[in-house]
Amino acid sequence: MKTGVPAAAGAAATGPELSGIGSEPPPEPPTARRTSVLSGPLGRHLGLVAALVVLCVIGFLTAGDRFGAGSNIRTILTLSVVIGVLSIGMTFVIIGGGIDLSIGSLVALSSVWATTVATQSLSGSWWPMVMVALLVGTICGVVNGLFIAYGPIVPFIMTLATMAAAKGLAEVISAKRTQVIRDDGFKNFFNGDLFGVPVQILVFLAVGVIGWVLLNRTTFGRRTYAVGGNPEAARLAGIDVRRHTVGLYALMGLCCGIAAVLIAARTNSGSSNLGLGYELDAIAAVVIGGTLLTGGRGTIVGTVIGVLIFTVLSNVFTLNNLDTSTQAVAKGVIIVVAVLLQQRLARSSISP
C-alpha cells in the first residue's frame, strides 16, 4: 500500500510540469507566447542589457574618450568585483526569502582578523590570511542562520544586530587603527594579472560561475527557490527549511570572507571601516538585477548585469564630476524605480 502525500507537498515536489496530466493544454496564441517570453527571465535580462547599453551611450556622450578608454573599462570591472561577490551571495539569501544587513561589517571584521600581526605571523605564506578571512565570514554567517532559523528571529533584526556587533568587534581587535599588510606575496598575487586578466576579476568570474551552477543545476538551488517561494509547501515537500536557511547565510558569510580578501589586497590593509555601506549597494544591485525582495525568484545573470549597471552608473557620475551626495540621491531614485517595476512585473505574471 502506498503512503499518501499531502497535496501541497506533491505540488511543490513535482513542479508545474506534472500539474496538467490527463488534459491537453490549449495552444497559446502567438501574442500570448511573445508576452510570456518578454516577461520571463530572458526578457528581463534583455531589458537589463538594454539599460546597460543606454548607460554606456550616455557615458560616451558625456565623457567622450575618457569613458571608452581601456584603463577606464578596467577600472569599472575592478570596482565591480567586491560588490559583485557580495551580490551573488545576497542573491541566494533574498531568493530564499531572507535579507542580510550585516555583510559590510562582516567584510570589515574578516579583513581585520585576517590582517592581525598574529595571523600574518602564522607561517611564511599568505594562505593563513585567506583561510582566516573565509573562516571568520562563514562562522558569522552560520551564527546569523542559526538564530534566524531556530530562534526564530526576523532576518532584518538579526542581521542588524550582527552588523552592530561585528563592527564593534572589528574596532576592538584593531583598536580602531588600520592594519597594514606586510606580506608582499599576498598583495602581488591578488593585485596582479593571470593570462592578462586581473586576478580580482577572475575571482569574481569564478564566484559567478559557481553561483550559477549552484543555483540552477543543483538540489540546493532548487530548494532555495522552493523555500523562498513558499516555505510551508517546501516543508511539506520534505525540505528541512531551517537547515537550508542556515546554509544560505553560511554561503553569504563565505562571500563576505572572499570580498574581505579582495578589498584588503586592494587597499593593502585591514580596517573596521572597510565595507561601510556595502550592504545597501549589494541589495540595490540584486534588486536591479530582477530578484524579488519577497523571495522565490531571481537569477545570477541578472545580478551580475545589475552590478555592472550600478558600477557603470557610478563611473559616469564620477567622470562628470558629480558629487557623492548627488550620486546617492540618483541611486536611491533608481532603486525605487527598480522595485516599482518589479512589483508591476510580479502583478502581470500573476494576473491571467
Short mmCIF file of C-alpha atoms in Angstrom, two decimals, residues 2-351:
data_model
loop_
_atom_site.label_atom_id
_atom_site.label_comp_id
_atom_site.label_asym_id
_atom_site.label_seq_id
_atom_site.Cartn_x
_atom_site.Cartn_y
_atom_site.Cartn_z
CA LYS A 2 1.43 3.33 -1.00
CA THR A 3 1.93 6.09 1.50
CA GLY A 4 -0.20 9.19 0.87
CA VAL A 5 1.46 12.52 0.09
CA PRO A 6 -0.12 15.83 1.08
CA ALA A 7 -1.49 17.72 -1.87
CA ALA A 8 0.64 20.82 -1.26
CA ALA A 9 3.76 18.73 -0.86
CA GLY A 10 3.06 16.84 -4.04
CA ALA A 11 2.56 20.01 -5.98
CA ALA A 12 5.78 21.52 -4.66
CA ALA A 13 7.79 18.36 -5.18
CA THR A 14 6.64 17.50 -8.68
CA GLY A 15 6.53 21.02 -10.07
CA PRO A 16 4.17 22.54 -12.56
CA GLU A 17 5.18 20.20 -15.36
CA LEU A 18 3.03 17.39 -13.90
CA SER A 19 0.03 19.51 -12.99
CA GLY A 20 -1.57 19.10 -16.38
CA ILE A 21 -1.53 15.27 -16.57
CA GLY A 22 -4.60 13.90 -18.33
CA SER A 23 -5.50 17.08 -20.17
CA GLU A 24 -4.15 18.72 -23.29
CA PRO A 25 -3.45 22.42 -22.72
CA PRO A 26 -4.95 24.67 -25.37
CA PRO A 27 -2.41 26.11 -27.82
CA GLU A 28 -1.19 29.58 -26.88
CA PRO A 29 -1.85 32.38 -29.33
CA PRO A 30 1.33 33.95 -30.78
CA THR A 31 0.75 37.22 -28.93
CA ALA A 32 0.48 35.46 -25.55
CA ARG A 33 3.65 33.47 -26.29
CA ARG A 34 5.58 36.65 -27.09
CA THR A 35 4.27 38.26 -23.89
CA SER A 36 5.34 35.30 -21.73
CA VAL A 37 8.85 35.36 -23.27
CA LEU A 38 9.26 39.07 -22.61
CA SER A 39 8.03 38.74 -19.02
CA GLY A 40 10.28 35.72 -18.37
CA PRO A 41 13.97 35.65 -17.38
CA LEU A 42 15.15 36.11 -20.99
CA GLY A 43 13.01 39.22 -21.44
CA ARG A 44 14.18 40.66 -18.11
CA HIS A 45 17.82 40.03 -18.99
CA LEU A 46 17.40 41.68 -22.39
CA GLY A 47 15.86 44.68 -20.64
CA LEU A 48 18.83 44.88 -18.27
CA VAL A 49 21.31 44.63 -21.15
CA ALA A 50 19.42 47.41 -22.96
CA ALA A 51 19.65 49.58 -19.82
CA LEU A 52 23.40 48.87 -19.60
CA VAL A 53 23.86 49.81 -23.27
CA VAL A 54 21.93 53.06 -22.74
CA LEU A 55 24.18 53.90 -19.77
CA CYS A 56 27.28 53.24 -21.88
CA VAL A 57 25.94 55.50 -24.64
CA ILE A 58 25.33 58.23 -22.06
CA GLY A 59 28.87 57.70 -20.79
CA PHE A 60 30.32 58.12 -24.30
CA LEU A 61 28.20 61.22 -24.98
CA THR A 62 29.02 62.96 -21.69
CA ALA A 63 32.60 61.84 -21.01
CA GLY A 64 33.86 61.11 -24.51
CA ASP A 65 37.00 59.04 -24.94
CA ARG A 66 37.64 59.00 -21.21
CA PHE A 67 34.73 56.59 -20.76
CA GLY A 68 35.77 54.25 -23.57
CA ALA A 69 39.45 54.14 -22.63
CA GLY A 70 40.82 50.71 -21.81
CA SER A 71 42.02 51.89 -18.40
CA ASN A 72 38.52 53.11 -17.54
CA ILE A 73 36.93 49.81 -18.62
CA ARG A 74 39.44 48.01 -16.41
CA THR A 75 38.58 50.37 -13.54
CA ILE A 76 34.84 49.65 -13.93
CA LEU A 77 35.40 45.89 -13.88
CA THR A 78 37.79 46.07 -10.93
CA LEU A 79 35.43 48.24 -8.88
CA SER A 80 32.57 45.81 -9.55
CA VAL A 81 34.45 42.84 -8.11
CA VAL A 82 33.83 43.25 -4.36
CA ILE A 83 30.17 44.31 -4.69
CA GLY A 84 29.72 41.57 -7.30
CA VAL A 85 30.90 38.80 -4.98
CA LEU A 86 28.69 40.12 -2.17
CA SER A 87 25.72 40.48 -4.52
CA ILE A 88 25.95 36.86 -5.63
CA GLY A 89 25.75 35.72 -2.02
CA MET A 90 22.92 38.17 -1.38
CA THR A 91 21.03 36.76 -4.38
CA PHE A 92 20.83 33.35 -2.68
CA VAL A 93 19.68 34.88 0.61
CA ILE A 94 16.96 37.03 -0.99
CA ILE A 95 15.70 34.25 -3.28
CA GLY A 96 15.46 32.13 -0.12
CA GLY A 97 13.18 34.74 1.43
CA GLY A 98 15.73 36.47 3.68
CA ILE A 99 17.89 39.58 3.83
CA ASP A 100 21.35 40.29 5.28
CA LEU A 101 22.25 43.76 6.51
CA SER A 102 25.46 42.67 8.23
CA ILE A 103 27.65 41.99 5.18
CA GLY A 104 29.52 45.30 5.31
CA SER A 105 30.51 44.73 8.95
CA LEU A 106 31.39 41.08 8.22
CA VAL A 107 33.76 42.26 5.48
CA ALA A 108 35.38 44.66 7.97
CA LEU A 109 35.66 42.00 10.70
CA SER A 110 37.08 39.40 8.29
CA SER A 111 39.66 41.85 6.93
CA VAL A 112 40.74 42.93 10.42
CA TRP A 113 41.02 39.39 11.76
CA ALA A 114 42.97 38.26 8.69
CA THR A 115 45.46 41.11 8.94
CA THR A 116 46.33 40.96 12.63
CA VAL A 117 50.01 40.59 13.44
CA ALA A 118 49.33 37.12 14.85
CA THR A 119 47.64 35.92 11.66
CA GLN A 120 50.32 37.39 9.39
CA SER A 121 52.99 35.69 11.50
CA LEU A 122 51.40 32.21 11.38
CA SER A 123 53.71 31.00 8.60
CA GLY A 124 55.81 32.22 5.74
CA SER A 125 52.83 32.02 3.37
CA TRP A 126 49.81 34.28 2.89
CA TRP A 127 47.37 31.37 2.80
CA PRO A 128 46.54 31.61 6.55
CA MET A 129 45.30 35.17 5.96
CA VAL A 130 42.94 33.96 3.24
CA MET A 131 41.72 31.00 5.28
CA VAL A 132 41.11 33.13 8.38
CA ALA A 133 39.08 35.65 6.36
CA LEU A 134 36.94 32.89 4.82
CA LEU A 135 36.52 31.14 8.17
CA VAL A 136 35.51 34.28 10.07
CA GLY A 137 32.98 35.25 7.40
CA THR A 138 31.48 31.75 7.23
CA ILE A 139 31.20 31.37 11.02
CA CYS A 140 29.45 34.73 11.32
CA GLY A 141 27.08 33.65 8.53
CA VAL A 142 26.32 30.40 10.35
CA VAL A 143 25.57 32.34 13.55
CA ASN A 144 23.15 34.55 11.59
CA GLY A 145 21.48 31.49 10.06
CA LEU A 146 21.15 29.60 13.35
CA PHE A 147 19.42 32.48 15.14
CA ILE A 148 17.17 33.21 12.15
CA ALA A 149 16.20 29.57 11.55
CA TYR A 150 16.00 28.22 15.08
CA GLY A 151 15.43 31.41 17.13
CA PRO A 152 13.43 32.28 15.24
CA ILE A 153 14.47 35.90 14.82
CA VAL A 154 13.38 38.01 11.88
CA PRO A 155 16.31 38.28 9.40
CA PHE A 156 16.16 42.08 9.37
CA ILE A 157 16.56 42.29 13.17
CA MET A 158 19.15 39.51 13.49
CA THR A 159 21.44 40.80 10.77
CA LEU A 160 21.02 44.36 12.07
CA ALA A 161 22.29 43.15 15.46
CA THR A 162 25.16 41.29 13.80
CA MET A 163 26.04 44.43 11.84
CA ALA A 164 26.50 46.38 15.08
CA ALA A 165 28.27 43.55 16.92
CA ALA A 166 30.69 42.72 14.10
CA LYS A 167 31.55 46.38 13.62
CA GLY A 168 32.28 46.76 17.32
CA LEU A 169 34.37 43.57 17.44
CA ALA A 170 36.40 44.75 14.44
CA GLU A 171 37.11 48.05 16.24
CA VAL A 172 38.16 46.20 19.41
CA ILE A 173 40.53 43.85 17.57
CA SER A 174 42.13 46.62 15.51
CA ALA A 175 41.96 49.28 18.26
CA LYS A 176 40.35 51.45 15.55
CA ARG A 177 43.62 51.50 13.63
CA THR A 178 44.42 50.45 10.10
CA GLN A 179 46.42 47.22 9.98
CA VAL A 180 48.93 47.24 7.13
CA ILE A 181 49.58 44.02 5.21
CA ARG A 182 53.27 43.20 5.24
CA ASP A 183 53.19 40.12 3.01
CA ASP A 184 54.22 41.18 -0.49
CA GLY A 185 53.15 37.82 -1.95
CA PHE A 186 49.55 38.42 -0.90
CA LYS A 187 49.48 41.89 -2.44
CA ASN A 188 51.27 40.86 -5.62
CA PHE A 189 49.02 37.87 -6.26
CA PHE A 190 45.61 39.48 -5.70
CA ASN A 191 46.60 42.75 -7.41
CA GLY A 192 48.33 41.03 -10.30
CA ASP A 193 47.23 39.57 -13.62
CA LEU A 194 46.75 35.99 -14.75
CA PHE A 195 46.75 35.39 -18.53
CA GLY A 196 46.43 39.16 -18.99
CA VAL A 197 43.30 39.41 -16.81
CA PRO A 198 43.35 40.88 -13.29
CA VAL A 199 43.14 38.15 -10.65
CA GLN A 200 40.34 40.00 -8.83
CA ILE A 201 38.16 39.89 -11.96
CA LEU A 202 38.93 36.18 -12.38
CA VAL A 203 37.84 35.58 -8.78
CA PHE A 204 34.57 37.41 -9.48
CA LEU A 205 34.01 35.33 -12.63
CA ALA A 206 34.72 32.12 -10.72
CA VAL A 207 32.29 33.05 -7.95
CA GLY A 208 29.66 33.96 -10.56
CA VAL A 209 30.03 30.68 -12.46
CA ILE A 210 29.97 28.59 -9.27
CA GLY A 211 26.95 30.55 -8.04
CA TRP A 212 25.11 29.98 -11.34
CA VAL A 213 25.79 26.24 -11.27
CA LEU A 214 24.80 26.01 -7.60
CA LEU A 215 21.53 27.87 -8.18
CA ASN A 216 20.49 26.30 -11.48
CA ARG A 217 21.99 22.83 -11.59
CA THR A 218 21.88 21.50 -8.03
CA THR A 219 19.31 20.39 -5.48
CA PHE A 220 20.49 23.20 -3.19
CA GLY A 221 19.45 25.77 -5.81
CA ARG A 222 16.03 24.20 -6.43
CA ARG A 223 15.40 24.08 -2.69
CA THR A 224 16.39 27.75 -2.41
CA TYR A 225 13.66 28.71 -4.88
CA ALA A 226 11.17 26.44 -3.08
CA VAL A 227 11.97 27.83 0.38
CA GLY A 228 11.74 31.42 -0.80
CA GLY A 229 8.58 30.87 -2.85
CA ASN A 230 6.56 29.05 -0.20
CA PRO A 231 8.32 27.87 3.00
CA GLU A 232 5.33 25.86 4.22
CA ALA A 233 4.96 23.99 0.92
CA ALA A 234 8.72 23.36 0.93
CA ARG A 235 8.47 21.92 4.45
CA LEU A 236 5.59 19.65 3.44
CA ALA A 237 7.66 18.51 0.45
CA GLY A 238 10.29 17.20 2.85
CA ILE A 239 12.80 20.07 2.75
CA ASP A 240 14.46 20.91 6.06
CA VAL A 241 13.76 24.64 5.75
CA ARG A 242 15.69 25.63 8.87
CA ARG A 243 18.85 23.75 7.92
CA HIS A 244 18.64 25.16 4.40
CA THR A 245 18.30 28.68 5.83
CA VAL A 246 21.49 28.17 7.84
CA GLY A 247 23.22 27.06 4.65
CA LEU A 248 22.12 30.19 2.79
CA TYR A 249 23.53 32.53 5.44
CA ALA A 250 26.73 30.47 5.68
CA LEU A 251 27.13 30.93 1.92
CA MET A 252 26.60 34.68 2.35
CA GLY A 253 29.27 34.72 5.08
CA LEU A 254 31.71 32.87 2.81
CA CYS A 255 31.18 35.52 0.13
CA CYS A 256 31.91 38.19 2.76
CA GLY A 257 35.21 36.43 3.51
CA ILE A 258 36.14 36.38 -0.20
CA ALA A 259 35.21 40.06 -0.53
CA ALA A 260 37.34 40.85 2.53
CA VAL A 261 40.38 39.21 0.93
CA LEU A 262 39.88 41.17 -2.29
CA ILE A 263 39.38 44.57 -0.69
CA ALA A 264 42.23 44.01 1.79
CA ALA A 265 44.56 43.29 -1.13
CA ARG A 266 43.33 46.38 -2.99
CA THR A 267 43.75 48.72 -0.02
CA ASN A 268 46.81 46.90 1.37
CA SER A 269 45.19 46.89 4.79
CA GLY A 270 42.50 45.60 7.09
CA SER A 271 40.26 48.09 8.83
CA SER A 272 36.97 48.33 10.68
CA ASN A 273 35.94 51.00 8.16
CA LEU A 274 36.13 48.66 5.18
CA GLY A 275 32.78 47.55 3.77
CA LEU A 276 30.92 50.61 5.00
CA GLY A 277 27.56 50.76 3.15
CA TYR A 278 28.26 47.66 1.07
CA GLU A 279 25.01 46.01 2.22
CA LEU A 280 22.95 48.70 0.52
CA ASP A 281 24.95 48.55 -2.71
CA ALA A 282 24.65 44.76 -2.84
CA ILE A 283 20.90 44.77 -2.18
CA ALA A 284 20.44 47.50 -4.78
CA ALA A 285 22.40 45.53 -7.41
CA VAL A 286 20.38 42.38 -6.68
CA VAL A 287 17.07 44.26 -6.90
CA ILE A 288 18.10 46.00 -10.14
CA GLY A 289 19.03 42.55 -11.46
CA GLY A 290 15.43 41.39 -11.11
CA THR A 291 15.48 39.34 -7.89
CA LEU A 292 12.22 39.71 -5.99
CA LEU A 293 12.62 41.01 -2.45
CA THR A 294 9.75 38.72 -1.44
CA GLY A 295 11.83 35.68 -2.44
CA GLY A 296 11.30 32.77 -4.81
CA ARG A 297 12.59 34.43 -7.97
CA GLY A 298 15.92 35.73 -9.23
CA THR A 299 18.95 34.86 -11.34
CA ILE A 300 22.73 35.11 -11.03
CA VAL A 301 22.96 36.50 -14.58
CA GLY A 302 20.55 39.30 -13.67
CA THR A 303 22.57 40.10 -10.55
CA VAL A 304 25.85 40.31 -12.50
CA ILE A 305 24.25 42.68 -15.02
CA GLY A 306 22.76 44.66 -12.12
CA VAL A 307 26.24 45.02 -10.59
CA LEU A 308 27.63 46.26 -13.91
CA ILE A 309 24.77 48.75 -14.28
CA PHE A 310 25.41 50.06 -10.79
CA THR A 311 29.17 50.34 -11.34
CA VAL A 312 28.88 51.97 -14.79
CA LEU A 313 26.38 54.46 -13.37
CA SER A 314 28.81 55.41 -10.59
CA ASN A 315 31.63 55.71 -13.12
CA VAL A 316 29.59 58.02 -15.37
CA PHE A 317 28.75 60.18 -12.35
CA THR A 318 32.42 60.36 -11.37
CA LEU A 319 33.63 61.21 -14.87
CA ASN A 320 31.10 64.05 -14.99
CA ASN A 321 32.32 65.38 -11.61
CA LEU A 322 29.02 64.82 -9.80
CA ASP A 323 29.47 64.90 -6.03
CA THR A 324 28.78 61.87 -3.88
CA SER A 325 25.59 63.37 -2.45
CA THR A 326 24.07 63.69 -5.92
CA GLN A 327 25.16 60.15 -6.72
CA ALA A 328 23.46 58.85 -3.58
CA VAL A 329 20.19 60.61 -4.48
CA ALA A 330 20.29 59.25 -8.03
CA LYS A 331 20.98 55.71 -6.79
CA GLY A 332 18.09 55.94 -4.35
CA VAL A 333 15.72 57.00 -7.14
CA ILE A 334 16.94 54.14 -9.35
CA ILE A 335 16.34 51.60 -6.55
CA VAL A 336 12.78 52.85 -6.03
CA VAL A 337 12.08 52.69 -9.77
CA ALA A 338 13.51 49.15 -9.91
CA VAL A 339 11.28 47.98 -7.04
CA LEU A 340 8.20 49.57 -8.65
CA LEU A 341 8.99 47.80 -11.94
CA GLN A 342 9.42 44.54 -10.02
CA GLN A 343 6.01 44.89 -8.42
CA ARG A 344 4.44 45.65 -11.78
CA LEU A 345 6.07 42.60 -13.39
CA ALA A 346 5.05 40.40 -10.44
CA ARG A 347 1.42 41.50 -10.73
CA SER A 348 1.41 40.98 -14.50
CA SER A 349 2.86 37.47 -14.13
CA ILE A 350 0.14 36.53 -11.58
CA SER A 351 -2.80 38.01 -13.46
#
